[in-house]
Amino acid sequence: GRQVIILDNHRFVGDVGWRQNQQTFDAASVLWKPLEHLELYYAFVDNVNRVFGDDSPQGDHRMASSLVNAGYDFAGFGRLSGYAYLLDYDSVDSLSSNTLGLRFAGSHALRKGELLYTAEYAAQTDAADNPNEVDQDYLLLELGAKACDFTLQASREVLGGSGDAGDAFQTPLATLHGFNGWADKFLTTPDSGLQDFAITLGKKIGAFDFKLVWHDFHADSGGLDYGTELDGSLTWKVAKKVVLGLKIADYQADDFATDTTKAWLWVAYVP
């Protein structure tokens, strides 16, 4: 039936949950836990109900896709995940692809805080009736620390692209707004790919949660300097089940797109 599917950190499959109309899937899925720390997941997806709504021509993506994810938890260190996302689109052939990957993410307790780390690699090729030749890689490296409700983290994410039309690593089922800047300049990876170096600062003070993220964007091939972006957010838990939020994104273009500033103000009730 219709369901929410979130795998790992939303980078490949997510629900775009920050929007009022979130992304859902018409699918059949099974989750099996044969061992205490091992989870095996499979879903066959027939349709993606996108955030644009039923009245939009882009509201649905018909497909016959398989999502496979296996995860093992290492207590005190993190989670190792292996995945295969085999996408066969009926509505947008150029998004059909096979992606195979491996991810390890977690944290380790220190004397006065936590060490945070992530390493992930994936390979993507064209599939089904995709008219483009795709053969690209994905890489993510993150390292950070958390202490006294303060978080500092550096990351480098690479979505490969050769510069040829359509030959770039894509993640069409992801919660895309959460990655590569909140100005949403890179919802579709450019043909020359994307390298995103980011530094994140976070601080929690009582009912307030602050976050600041700086991005430096470059092409994966061709040498273009796309631009930089500064993002900031503040959330305030005003009551047990009520949260107020403010978010600002400021993208400064060099060789890609145009200067863009966006702001959001919202209130959420969490039952």
mmCIF file of C-alpha atoms in Angstrom:
data_model
loop_
_atom_site.group_PDB
_atom_site.id
_atom_site.type_symbol
_atom_site.label_atom_id
_atom_site.label_comp_id
_atom_site.label_asym_id
_atom_site.label_seq_id
_atom_site.Cartn_x
_atom_site.Cartn_y
_atom_site.Cartn_z
ATOM 1 C CA GLY A 1 0.000 0.000 0.000
ATOM 2 C CA ARG A 2 0.939 3.656 0.215
ATOM 3 C CA GLN A 3 3.815 4.083 2.639
ATOM 4 C CA VAL A 4 6.729 6.209 3.814
ATOM 5 C CA ILE A 5 10.153 4.750 2.982
ATOM 6 C CA ILE A 6 13.306 6.164 4.582
ATOM 7 C CA LEU A 7 16.598 4.346 4.057
ATOM 8 C CA ASP A 8 19.784 5.304 5.925
ATOM 9 C CA ASN A 9 20.160 9.118 5.899
ATOM 10 C CA HIS A 10 17.553 9.948 3.184
ATOM 11 C CA ARG A 11 20.324 10.467 0.600
ATOM 12 C CA PHE A 12 18.954 7.895 -1.825
ATOM 13 C CA VAL A 13 15.427 7.194 -0.555
ATOM 14 C CA GLY A 14 13.462 9.509 1.724
ATOM 15 C CA ASP A 15 10.111 11.135 2.488
ATOM 16 C CA VAL A 16 10.951 14.858 2.055
ATOM 17 C CA GLY A 17 9.298 15.118 5.438
ATOM 18 C CA TRP A 18 9.914 18.831 5.997
ATOM 19 C CA ARG A 19 7.254 19.654 3.374
ATOM 20 C CA GLN A 20 3.545 19.745 4.209
ATOM 21 C CA ASN A 21 2.916 17.246 1.377
ATOM 22 C CA GLN A 22 5.616 14.644 1.880
ATOM 23 C CA GLN A 23 6.815 12.026 -0.590
ATOM 24 C CA THR A 24 5.240 8.575 -0.292
ATOM 25 C CA PHE A 25 5.489 5.329 -2.211
ATOM 26 C CA ASP A 26 2.952 2.853 -3.556
ATOM 27 C CA ALA A 27 4.896 -0.291 -2.747
ATOM 28 C CA ALA A 28 5.093 -3.718 -1.209
ATOM 29 C CA SER A 29 7.858 -3.997 1.378
ATOM 30 C CA VAL A 30 9.257 -6.390 3.941
ATOM 31 C CA LEU A 31 11.646 -5.878 6.863
ATOM 32 C CA TRP A 32 13.300 -8.967 8.327
ATOM 33 C CA LYS A 33 15.545 -9.142 11.402
ATOM 34 C CA PRO A 34 17.162 -12.606 11.318
ATOM 35 C CA LEU A 35 19.730 -11.594 13.972
ATOM 36 C CA GLU A 36 19.752 -9.130 16.850
ATOM 37 C CA HIS A 37 21.831 -6.507 15.033
ATOM 38 C CA LEU A 38 20.983 -7.351 11.417
ATOM 39 C CA GLU A 39 18.134 -5.867 9.349
ATOM 40 C CA LEU A 40 17.224 -6.843 5.794
ATOM 41 C CA TYR A 41 14.826 -4.656 3.794
ATOM 42 C CA TYR A 42 13.221 -5.039 0.378
ATOM 43 C CA ALA A 43 10.570 -2.985 -1.386
ATOM 44 C CA PHE A 44 9.008 -3.195 -4.821
ATOM 45 C CA VAL A 45 7.824 0.288 -5.818
ATOM 46 C CA ASP A 46 5.051 0.832 -8.371
ATOM 47 C CA ASN A 47 4.608 4.595 -8.018
ATOM 48 C CA VAL A 48 6.167 7.602 -6.275
ATOM 49 C CA ASN A 49 3.712 10.200 -4.955
ATOM 50 C CA ARG A 50 5.871 13.286 -5.128
ATOM 51 C CA VAL A 51 5.634 16.543 -3.158
ATOM 52 C CA PHE A 52 3.937 18.456 -5.997
ATOM 53 C CA GLY A 53 0.505 16.891 -5.464
ATOM 54 C CA ASP A 54 -1.981 15.056 -7.670
ATOM 55 C CA ASP A 55 -2.873 18.129 -9.764
ATOM 56 C CA SER A 56 0.694 18.531 -11.020
ATOM 57 C CA PRO A 57 1.908 16.682 -14.140
ATOM 58 C CA GLN A 58 5.024 15.929 -12.074
ATOM 59 C CA GLY A 59 2.989 14.656 -9.116
ATOM 60 C CA ASP A 60 3.535 10.942 -9.812
ATOM 61 C CA HIS A 61 6.387 8.874 -11.158
ATOM 62 C CA ARG A 62 5.297 5.450 -12.364
ATOM 63 C CA MET A 63 7.937 2.738 -12.143
ATOM 64 C CA ALA A 64 8.787 -0.887 -11.451
ATOM 65 C CA SER A 65 11.710 -0.512 -9.070
ATOM 66 C CA SER A 66 13.383 -2.598 -6.384
ATOM 67 C CA LEU A 67 14.971 -1.177 -3.220
ATOM 68 C CA VAL A 68 17.301 -3.451 -1.240
ATOM 69 C CA ASN A 69 19.065 -2.415 1.968
ATOM 70 C CA ALA A 70 20.914 -4.517 4.538
ATOM 71 C CA GLY A 71 22.233 -3.026 7.772
ATOM 72 C CA TYR A 72 24.299 -4.370 10.670
ATOM 73 C CA ASP A 73 24.779 -2.423 13.904
ATOM 74 C CA PHE A 74 28.137 -2.515 15.657
ATOM 75 C CA ALA A 75 27.370 -1.493 19.242
ATOM 76 C CA GLY A 76 29.247 1.643 20.263
ATOM 77 C CA PHE A 77 30.668 2.286 16.792
ATOM 78 C CA GLY A 78 28.021 2.583 14.077
ATOM 79 C CA ARG A 79 25.994 0.936 11.341
ATOM 80 C CA LEU A 80 27.288 -0.774 8.218
ATOM 81 C CA SER A 81 24.821 -0.685 5.314
ATOM 82 C CA GLY A 82 24.923 -2.245 1.889
ATOM 83 C CA TYR A 83 22.331 -1.377 -0.718
ATOM 84 C CA ALA A 84 21.096 -1.878 -4.259
ATOM 85 C CA TYR A 85 18.582 0.580 -5.692
ATOM 86 C CA LEU A 86 17.362 -0.661 -9.060
ATOM 87 C CA LEU A 87 15.186 2.072 -10.597
ATOM 88 C CA ASP A 88 13.105 1.401 -13.710
ATOM 89 C CA TYR A 89 11.001 4.476 -14.507
ATOM 90 C CA ASP A 90 8.016 4.383 -16.842
ATOM 91 C CA SER A 91 7.418 8.145 -16.799
ATOM 92 C CA VAL A 92 11.004 9.528 -16.943
ATOM 93 C CA ASP A 93 13.327 7.070 -18.707
ATOM 94 C CA SER A 94 16.399 9.245 -18.080
ATOM 95 C CA LEU A 95 16.116 8.558 -14.322
ATOM 96 C CA SER A 96 16.356 4.770 -14.667
ATOM 97 C CA SER A 97 19.555 3.542 -13.021
ATOM 98 C CA ASN A 98 21.188 0.827 -10.948
ATOM 99 C CA THR A 99 23.029 2.005 -7.835
ATOM 100 C CA LEU A 100 25.139 -0.272 -5.626
ATOM 101 C CA GLY A 101 26.738 1.086 -2.477
ATOM 102 C CA LEU A 102 28.277 0.598 0.951
ATOM 103 C CA ARG A 103 27.981 2.956 3.929
ATOM 104 C CA PHE A 104 29.368 3.087 7.460
ATOM 105 C CA ALA A 105 28.128 5.808 9.808
ATOM 106 C CA GLY A 106 28.185 6.236 13.541
ATOM 107 C CA SER A 107 29.741 7.740 16.595
ATOM 108 C CA HIS A 108 32.097 6.688 19.359
ATOM 109 C CA ALA A 109 31.993 7.957 22.922
ATOM 110 C CA LEU A 110 34.941 10.015 24.137
ATOM 111 C CA ARG A 111 35.738 11.137 27.672
ATOM 112 C CA LYS A 112 33.864 14.418 27.261
ATOM 113 C CA GLY A 113 31.883 13.957 24.086
ATOM 114 C CA GLU A 114 31.473 11.951 20.893
ATOM 115 C CA LEU A 115 33.468 11.381 17.735
ATOM 116 C CA LEU A 116 31.228 11.450 14.608
ATOM 117 C CA TYR A 117 32.144 9.800 11.306
ATOM 118 C CA THR A 118 30.710 8.591 7.994
ATOM 119 C CA ALA A 119 32.226 6.933 4.935
ATOM 120 C CA GLU A 120 30.150 5.946 1.908
ATOM 121 C CA TYR A 121 30.773 4.858 -1.660
ATOM 122 C CA ALA A 122 28.344 3.966 -4.450
ATOM 123 C CA ALA A 123 28.500 3.230 -8.172
ATOM 124 C CA GLN A 124 25.702 4.077 -10.595
ATOM 125 C CA THR A 125 25.020 2.915 -14.160
ATOM 126 C CA ASP A 126 22.161 3.487 -16.576
ATOM 127 C CA ALA A 127 19.354 0.908 -16.637
ATOM 128 C CA ALA A 128 16.182 -0.100 -18.478
ATOM 129 C CA ASP A 129 15.280 2.427 -21.221
ATOM 130 C CA ASN A 130 17.562 5.244 -20.069
ATOM 131 C CA PRO A 131 18.747 6.963 -23.283
ATOM 132 C CA ASN A 132 21.919 8.235 -21.585
ATOM 133 C CA GLU A 133 25.131 6.385 -20.831
ATOM 134 C CA VAL A 134 25.738 6.696 -17.087
ATOM 135 C CA ASP A 135 28.797 5.322 -15.309
ATOM 136 C CA GLN A 136 29.527 7.460 -12.250
ATOM 137 C CA ASP A 137 30.540 7.185 -8.602
ATOM 138 C CA TYR A 138 29.403 8.700 -5.323
ATOM 139 C CA LEU A 139 31.641 9.430 -2.339
ATOM 140 C CA LEU A 140 30.900 10.842 1.102
ATOM 141 C CA LEU A 141 33.377 11.444 3.921
ATOM 142 C CA GLU A 142 32.350 13.110 7.186
ATOM 143 C CA LEU A 143 34.258 13.711 10.397
ATOM 144 C CA GLY A 144 33.157 15.670 13.419
ATOM 145 C CA ALA A 145 32.850 15.909 17.179
ATOM 146 C CA LYS A 146 30.112 16.672 19.679
ATOM 147 C CA ALA A 147 30.593 17.983 23.223
ATOM 148 C CA CYS A 148 28.575 20.143 25.628
ATOM 149 C CA ASP A 149 25.654 20.256 23.150
ATOM 150 C CA PHE A 150 28.009 21.755 20.555
ATOM 151 C CA THR A 151 28.668 20.012 17.210
ATOM 152 C CA LEU A 152 31.390 20.676 14.638
ATOM 153 C CA GLN A 153 31.608 18.602 11.467
ATOM 154 C CA ALA A 154 33.403 18.736 8.110
ATOM 155 C CA SER A 155 32.237 16.789 5.066
ATOM 156 C CA ARG A 156 33.124 16.182 1.444
ATOM 157 C CA GLU A 157 30.498 14.784 -0.909
ATOM 158 C CA VAL A 158 31.127 13.949 -4.567
ATOM 159 C CA LEU A 159 28.488 13.103 -7.164
ATOM 160 C CA GLY A 160 30.345 12.155 -10.311
ATOM 161 C CA GLY A 161 29.761 13.715 -13.719
ATOM 162 C CA SER A 162 31.788 13.524 -16.928
ATOM 163 C CA GLY A 163 30.369 16.609 -18.633
ATOM 164 C CA ASP A 164 28.567 14.512 -21.259
ATOM 165 C CA ALA A 165 24.808 15.009 -21.445
ATOM 166 C CA GLY A 166 23.029 12.859 -18.858
ATOM 167 C CA ASP A 167 26.219 11.249 -17.497
ATOM 168 C CA ALA A 168 25.948 12.363 -13.869
ATOM 169 C CA PHE A 169 25.125 10.620 -10.590
ATOM 170 C CA GLN A 170 21.473 11.261 -9.659
ATOM 171 C CA THR A 171 19.386 10.551 -6.537
ATOM 172 C CA PRO A 172 15.771 11.185 -7.658
ATOM 173 C CA LEU A 173 14.109 9.469 -4.656
ATOM 174 C CA ALA A 174 16.082 11.343 -2.001
ATOM 175 C CA THR A 175 14.993 13.998 0.471
ATOM 176 C CA LEU A 176 16.914 16.362 -1.788
ATOM 177 C CA HIS A 177 16.337 19.582 0.166
ATOM 178 C CA GLY A 178 18.474 18.218 2.994
ATOM 179 C CA PHE A 179 21.607 17.973 0.842
ATOM 180 C CA ASN A 180 23.910 20.345 -1.080
ATOM 181 C CA GLY A 181 22.432 23.516 0.338
ATOM 182 C CA TRP A 182 18.922 24.610 1.264
ATOM 183 C CA ALA A 183 18.701 26.990 -1.694
ATOM 184 C CA ASP A 184 18.005 23.831 -3.770
ATOM 185 C CA LYS A 185 20.399 24.684 -6.606
ATOM 186 C CA PHE A 186 21.537 21.085 -7.014
ATOM 187 C CA LEU A 187 18.331 19.017 -6.851
ATOM 188 C CA THR A 188 19.509 17.594 -10.183
ATOM 189 C CA THR A 189 23.235 16.929 -10.452
ATOM 190 C CA PRO A 190 24.789 18.959 -13.307
ATOM 191 C CA ASP A 191 26.344 17.007 -16.187
ATOM 192 C CA SER A 192 29.801 17.996 -14.883
ATOM 193 C CA GLY A 193 29.005 16.476 -11.489
ATOM 194 C CA LEU A 194 29.247 18.095 -8.079
ATOM 195 C CA GLN A 195 31.808 18.350 -5.303
ATOM 196 C CA ASP A 196 30.426 19.795 -2.072
ATOM 197 C CA PHE A 197 32.788 20.676 0.776
ATOM 198 C CA ALA A 198 30.798 21.699 3.856
ATOM 199 C CA ILE A 199 31.407 22.731 7.458
ATOM 200 C CA THR A 200 28.553 22.431 9.964
ATOM 201 C CA LEU A 201 28.260 24.114 13.362
ATOM 202 C CA GLY A 202 25.459 23.238 15.732
ATOM 203 C CA LYS A 203 24.547 24.285 19.252
ATOM 204 C CA LYS A 204 21.650 23.413 21.546
ATOM 205 C CA ILE A 205 20.748 25.848 24.328
ATOM 206 C CA GLY A 206 17.741 24.810 26.359
ATOM 207 C CA ALA A 207 14.704 24.795 24.066
ATOM 208 C CA PHE A 208 16.688 26.396 21.205
ATOM 209 C CA ASP A 209 18.598 24.526 18.514
ATOM 210 C CA PHE A 210 20.961 26.495 16.249
ATOM 211 C CA LYS A 211 22.631 25.266 13.045
ATOM 212 C CA LEU A 212 25.003 26.960 10.609
ATOM 213 C CA VAL A 213 26.311 25.310 7.401
ATOM 214 C CA TRP A 214 28.817 26.650 4.864
ATOM 215 C CA HIS A 215 29.149 25.018 1.416
ATOM 216 C CA ASP A 216 31.795 25.377 -1.294
ATOM 217 C CA PHE A 217 30.571 23.879 -4.596
ATOM 218 C CA HIS A 218 32.745 22.770 -7.520
ATOM 219 C CA ALA A 219 32.280 20.686 -10.670
ATOM 220 C CA ASP A 220 33.584 17.127 -10.545
ATOM 221 C CA SER A 221 34.981 17.550 -14.062
ATOM 222 C CA GLY A 222 35.823 20.602 -16.147
ATOM 223 C CA GLY A 223 37.143 22.789 -13.330
ATOM 224 C CA LEU A 224 34.110 25.041 -12.818
ATOM 225 C CA ASP A 225 33.736 26.851 -9.492
ATOM 226 C CA TYR A 226 29.946 26.702 -9.032
ATOM 227 C CA GLY A 227 29.599 28.945 -6.000
ATOM 228 C CA THR A 228 29.238 29.054 -2.220
ATOM 229 C CA GLU A 229 26.282 28.944 0.160
ATOM 230 C CA LEU A 230 25.653 29.855 3.772
ATOM 231 C CA ASP A 231 22.666 28.251 5.508
ATOM 232 C CA GLY A 232 21.325 28.883 8.988
ATOM 233 C CA SER A 233 18.440 27.568 11.053
ATOM 234 C CA LEU A 234 16.889 28.098 14.469
ATOM 235 C CA THR A 235 14.215 25.914 16.051
ATOM 236 C CA TRP A 236 12.466 26.654 19.330
ATOM 237 C CA LYS A 237 10.409 24.121 21.251
ATOM 238 C CA VAL A 238 7.829 26.497 22.666
ATOM 239 C CA ALA A 239 5.752 23.740 24.266
ATOM 240 C CA LYS A 240 5.901 19.976 24.744
ATOM 241 C CA LYS A 241 4.418 19.313 21.288
ATOM 242 C CA VAL A 242 4.894 22.646 19.470
ATOM 243 C CA VAL A 243 8.024 23.744 17.578
ATOM 244 C CA LEU A 244 8.740 27.057 15.811
ATOM 245 C CA GLY A 245 11.392 27.226 13.117
ATOM 246 C CA LEU A 246 13.299 29.757 11.019
ATOM 247 C CA LYS A 247 15.600 28.807 8.149
ATOM 248 C CA ILE A 248 17.649 30.975 5.749
ATOM 249 C CA ALA A 249 19.733 29.997 2.684
ATOM 250 C CA ASP A 250 22.043 32.353 0.763
ATOM 251 C CA TYR A 251 23.665 31.016 -2.446
ATOM 252 C CA GLN A 252 26.372 33.130 -4.111
ATOM 253 C CA ALA A 253 26.919 32.019 -7.718
ATOM 254 C CA ASP A 254 30.222 31.954 -9.583
ATOM 255 C CA ASP A 255 29.979 29.613 -12.611
ATOM 256 C CA PHE A 256 26.569 28.012 -11.977
ATOM 257 C CA ALA A 257 23.007 29.339 -11.616
ATOM 258 C CA THR A 258 22.274 32.739 -10.041
ATOM 259 C CA ASP A 259 22.514 34.384 -6.637
ATOM 260 C CA THR A 260 19.590 33.211 -4.526
ATOM 261 C CA THR A 261 18.343 33.951 -1.015
ATOM 262 C CA LYS A 262 15.475 32.008 0.557
ATOM 263 C CA ALA A 263 13.810 32.055 3.979
ATOM 264 C CA TRP A 264 11.244 29.855 5.702
ATOM 265 C CA LEU A 265 9.222 30.335 8.881
ATOM 266 C CA TRP A 266 7.106 27.477 10.189
ATOM 267 C CA VAL A 267 5.258 26.038 13.158
ATOM 268 C CA ALA A 268 4.862 22.317 13.754
ATOM 269 C CA TYR A 269 2.677 20.307 16.094
ATOM 270 C CA VAL A 270 4.153 16.909 16.964
ATOM 271 C CA PRO A 271 1.482 14.675 18.534
#
